[in-house]
PDB file of C-alpha atoms in Angstrom:
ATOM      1  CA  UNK A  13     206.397  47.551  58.723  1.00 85.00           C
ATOM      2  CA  UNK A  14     207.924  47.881  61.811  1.00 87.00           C
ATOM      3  CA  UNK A  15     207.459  52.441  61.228  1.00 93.00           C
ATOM      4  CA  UNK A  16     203.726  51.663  61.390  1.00 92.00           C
ATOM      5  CA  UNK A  17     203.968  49.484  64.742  1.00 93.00           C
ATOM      6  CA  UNK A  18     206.141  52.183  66.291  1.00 94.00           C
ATOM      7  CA  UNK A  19     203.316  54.664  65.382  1.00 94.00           C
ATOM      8  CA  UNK A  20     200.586  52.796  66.252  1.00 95.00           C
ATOM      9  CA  UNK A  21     202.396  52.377  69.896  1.00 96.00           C
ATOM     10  CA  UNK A  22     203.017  56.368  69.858  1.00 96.00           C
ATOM     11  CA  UNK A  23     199.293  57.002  69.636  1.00 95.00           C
ATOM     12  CA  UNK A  24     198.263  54.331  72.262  1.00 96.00           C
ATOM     13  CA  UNK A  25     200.907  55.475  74.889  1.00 95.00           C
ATOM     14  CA  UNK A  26     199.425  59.251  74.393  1.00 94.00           C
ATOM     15  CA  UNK A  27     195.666  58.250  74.236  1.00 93.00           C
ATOM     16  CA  UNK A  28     196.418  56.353  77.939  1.00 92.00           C
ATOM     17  CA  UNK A  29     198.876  59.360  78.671  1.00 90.00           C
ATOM     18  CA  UNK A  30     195.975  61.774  78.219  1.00 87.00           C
ATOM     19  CA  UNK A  31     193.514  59.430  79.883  1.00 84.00           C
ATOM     20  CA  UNK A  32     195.601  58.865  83.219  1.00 83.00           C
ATOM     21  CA  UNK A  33     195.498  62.700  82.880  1.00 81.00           C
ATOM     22  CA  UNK A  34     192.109  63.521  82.817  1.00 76.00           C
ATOM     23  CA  UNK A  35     191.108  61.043  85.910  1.00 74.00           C
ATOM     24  CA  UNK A  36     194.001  61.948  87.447  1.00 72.00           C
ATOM     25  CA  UNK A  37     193.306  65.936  87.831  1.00 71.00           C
ATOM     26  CA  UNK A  38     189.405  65.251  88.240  1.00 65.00           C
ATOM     27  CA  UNK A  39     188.086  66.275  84.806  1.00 60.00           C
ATOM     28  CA  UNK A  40     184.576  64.756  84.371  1.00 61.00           C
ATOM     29  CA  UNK A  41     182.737  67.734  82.046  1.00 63.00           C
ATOM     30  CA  UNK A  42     181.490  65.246  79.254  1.00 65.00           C
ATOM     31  CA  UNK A  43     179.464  68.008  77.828  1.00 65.00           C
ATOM     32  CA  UNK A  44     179.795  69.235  74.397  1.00 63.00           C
ATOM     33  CA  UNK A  45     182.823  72.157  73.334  1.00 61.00           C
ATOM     34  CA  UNK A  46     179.687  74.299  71.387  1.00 60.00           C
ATOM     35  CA  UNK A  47     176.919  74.664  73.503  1.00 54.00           C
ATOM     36  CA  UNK A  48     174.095  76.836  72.909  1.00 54.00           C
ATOM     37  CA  UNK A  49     175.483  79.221  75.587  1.00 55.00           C
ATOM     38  CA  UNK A  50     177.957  81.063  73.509  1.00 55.00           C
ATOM     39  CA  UNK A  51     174.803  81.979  71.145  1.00 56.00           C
ATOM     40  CA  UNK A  52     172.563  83.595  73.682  1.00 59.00           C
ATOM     41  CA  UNK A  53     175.298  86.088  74.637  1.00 60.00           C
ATOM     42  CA  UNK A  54     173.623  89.177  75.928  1.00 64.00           C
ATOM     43  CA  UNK A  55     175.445  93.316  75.196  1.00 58.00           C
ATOM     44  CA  UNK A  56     176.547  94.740  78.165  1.00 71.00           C
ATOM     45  CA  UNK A  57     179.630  97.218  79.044  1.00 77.00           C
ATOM     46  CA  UNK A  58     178.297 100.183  77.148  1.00 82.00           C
ATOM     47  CA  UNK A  59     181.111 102.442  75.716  1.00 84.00           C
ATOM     48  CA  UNK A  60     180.647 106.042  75.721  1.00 87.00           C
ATOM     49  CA  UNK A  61     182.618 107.681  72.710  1.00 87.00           C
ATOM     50  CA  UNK A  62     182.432 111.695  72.463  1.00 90.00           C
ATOM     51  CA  UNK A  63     183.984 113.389  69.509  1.00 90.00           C
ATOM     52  CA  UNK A  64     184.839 116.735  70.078  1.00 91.00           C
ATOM     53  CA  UNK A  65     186.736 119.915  68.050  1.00 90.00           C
ATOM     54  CA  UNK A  66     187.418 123.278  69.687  1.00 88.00           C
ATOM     55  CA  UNK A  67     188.061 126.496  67.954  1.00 86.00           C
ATOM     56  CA  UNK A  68     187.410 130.270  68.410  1.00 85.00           C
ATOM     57  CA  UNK A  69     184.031 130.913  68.112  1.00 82.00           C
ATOM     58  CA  UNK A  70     182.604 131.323  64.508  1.00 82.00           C
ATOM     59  CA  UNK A  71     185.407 129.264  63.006  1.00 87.00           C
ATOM     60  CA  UNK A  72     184.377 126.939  60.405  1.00 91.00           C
ATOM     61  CA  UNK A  73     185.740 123.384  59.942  1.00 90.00           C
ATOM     62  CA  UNK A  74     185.501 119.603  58.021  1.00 91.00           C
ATOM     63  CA  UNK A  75     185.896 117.217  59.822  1.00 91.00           C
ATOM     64  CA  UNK A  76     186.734 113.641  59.028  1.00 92.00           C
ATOM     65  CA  UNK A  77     186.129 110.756  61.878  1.00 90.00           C
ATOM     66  CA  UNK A  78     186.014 107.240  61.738  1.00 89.00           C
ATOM     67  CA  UNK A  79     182.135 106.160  63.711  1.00 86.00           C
ATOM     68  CA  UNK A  80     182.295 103.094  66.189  1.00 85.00           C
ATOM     69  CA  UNK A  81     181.489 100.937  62.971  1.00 84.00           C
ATOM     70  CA  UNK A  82     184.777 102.339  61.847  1.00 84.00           C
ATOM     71  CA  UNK A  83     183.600 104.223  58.143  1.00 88.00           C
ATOM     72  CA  UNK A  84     184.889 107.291  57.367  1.00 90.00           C
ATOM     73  CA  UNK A  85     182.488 110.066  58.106  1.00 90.00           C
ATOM     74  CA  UNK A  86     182.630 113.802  56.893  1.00 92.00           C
ATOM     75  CA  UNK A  87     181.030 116.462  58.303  1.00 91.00           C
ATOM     76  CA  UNK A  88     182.170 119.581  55.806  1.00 90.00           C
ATOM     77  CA  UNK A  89     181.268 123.654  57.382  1.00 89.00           C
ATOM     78  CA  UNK A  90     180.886 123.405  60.871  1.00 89.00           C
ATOM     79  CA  UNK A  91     180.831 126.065  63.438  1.00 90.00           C
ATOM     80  CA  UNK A  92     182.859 125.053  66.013  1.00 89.00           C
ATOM     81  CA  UNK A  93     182.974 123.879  68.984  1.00 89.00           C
ATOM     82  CA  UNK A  94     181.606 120.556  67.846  1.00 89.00           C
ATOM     83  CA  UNK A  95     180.963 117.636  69.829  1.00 91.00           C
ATOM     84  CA  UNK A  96     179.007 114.372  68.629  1.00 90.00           C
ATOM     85  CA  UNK A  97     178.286 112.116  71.329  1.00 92.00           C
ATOM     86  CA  UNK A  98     177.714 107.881  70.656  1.00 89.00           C
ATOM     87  CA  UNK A  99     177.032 104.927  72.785  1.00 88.00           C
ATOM     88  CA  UNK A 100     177.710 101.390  71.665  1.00 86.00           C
ATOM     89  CA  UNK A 101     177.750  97.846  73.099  1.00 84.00           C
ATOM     90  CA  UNK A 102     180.247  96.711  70.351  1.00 82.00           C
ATOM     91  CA  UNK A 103     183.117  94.669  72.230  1.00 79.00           C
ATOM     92  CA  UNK A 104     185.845  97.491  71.183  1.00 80.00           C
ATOM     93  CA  UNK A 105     185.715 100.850  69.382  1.00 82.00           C
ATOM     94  CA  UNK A 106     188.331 102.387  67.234  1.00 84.00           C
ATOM     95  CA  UNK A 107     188.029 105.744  67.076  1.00 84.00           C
ATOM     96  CA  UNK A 108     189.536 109.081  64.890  1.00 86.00           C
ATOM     97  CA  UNK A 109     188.921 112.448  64.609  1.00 86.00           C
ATOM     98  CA  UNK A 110     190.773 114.952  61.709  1.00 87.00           C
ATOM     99  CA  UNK A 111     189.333 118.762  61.543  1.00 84.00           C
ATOM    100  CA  UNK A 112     191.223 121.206  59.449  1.00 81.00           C
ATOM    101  CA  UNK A 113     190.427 124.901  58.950  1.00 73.00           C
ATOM    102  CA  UNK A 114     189.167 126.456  56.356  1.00 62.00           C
TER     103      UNK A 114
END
C-alpha cells in the first residue's frame, strides 16, 4: 500500500514540478504539437547533381550510377566524355558513379 502512495506523490510533485516550470520560463503556446503547417511544406534548395566520365576520345564505356532516387542505373557503350546532368528538390542526394573500359 504504502509503494502506491509513494508513487502517486512522485507523479504529483513532477506534474507541479513541470507546471512551476512552464509559468515560470513564460511558456503559454497552448496550440496543438501537429498542426497543419508541417503538411503544406513547400520544395526549395534545389540540388544540382552532374555525373560525369572522361576518357580519350572514342573510348567506349558502361557505366553504373546510382540516380538521386538512389536505383542502380546502367548505361552500357558510351563514347566518352559523358556527362548527365539532374536537378532535384529531394532533402539529400546520394550519389555514385562506376565506368569501366571495355
Amino acid at each position: 500500500m504504502w509503494v502506491a502512495l509513494v508513487i502517486v506523490l512522485v507523479v504529483a510533485v513532477a506534474a507541479f514540478c513541470v507546471t512551476r516550470l512552464r509559468t515560470f520560463f513564460g511558456y503559454h503556446d497552448n496550440r496543438p504539437i501537429a498542426g497543419g503547417i508541417s503538411d503544406d511544406i513547400k520544395p526549395f534548395n534545389p540540388k544540382h547533381v552532374v555525373y560525369q566520365v572522361f576518357g580519350a576520345a572514342g573510348t567506349v564505356a558502361d557505366i553504373n550510377y546510382l540516380d538521386i532516387n538512389a536505383t542502380r542505373q546502367r548505361v552500357s557503350n558510351v563514347p566518352l566524355p559523358w556527362a548527365l546532368a539532374v536537378t532535384t528538390t529531394l532533402p539529400s542526394v546520394s550519389v555514385n558513379v562506376v565506368a569501366g573500359r571495355q
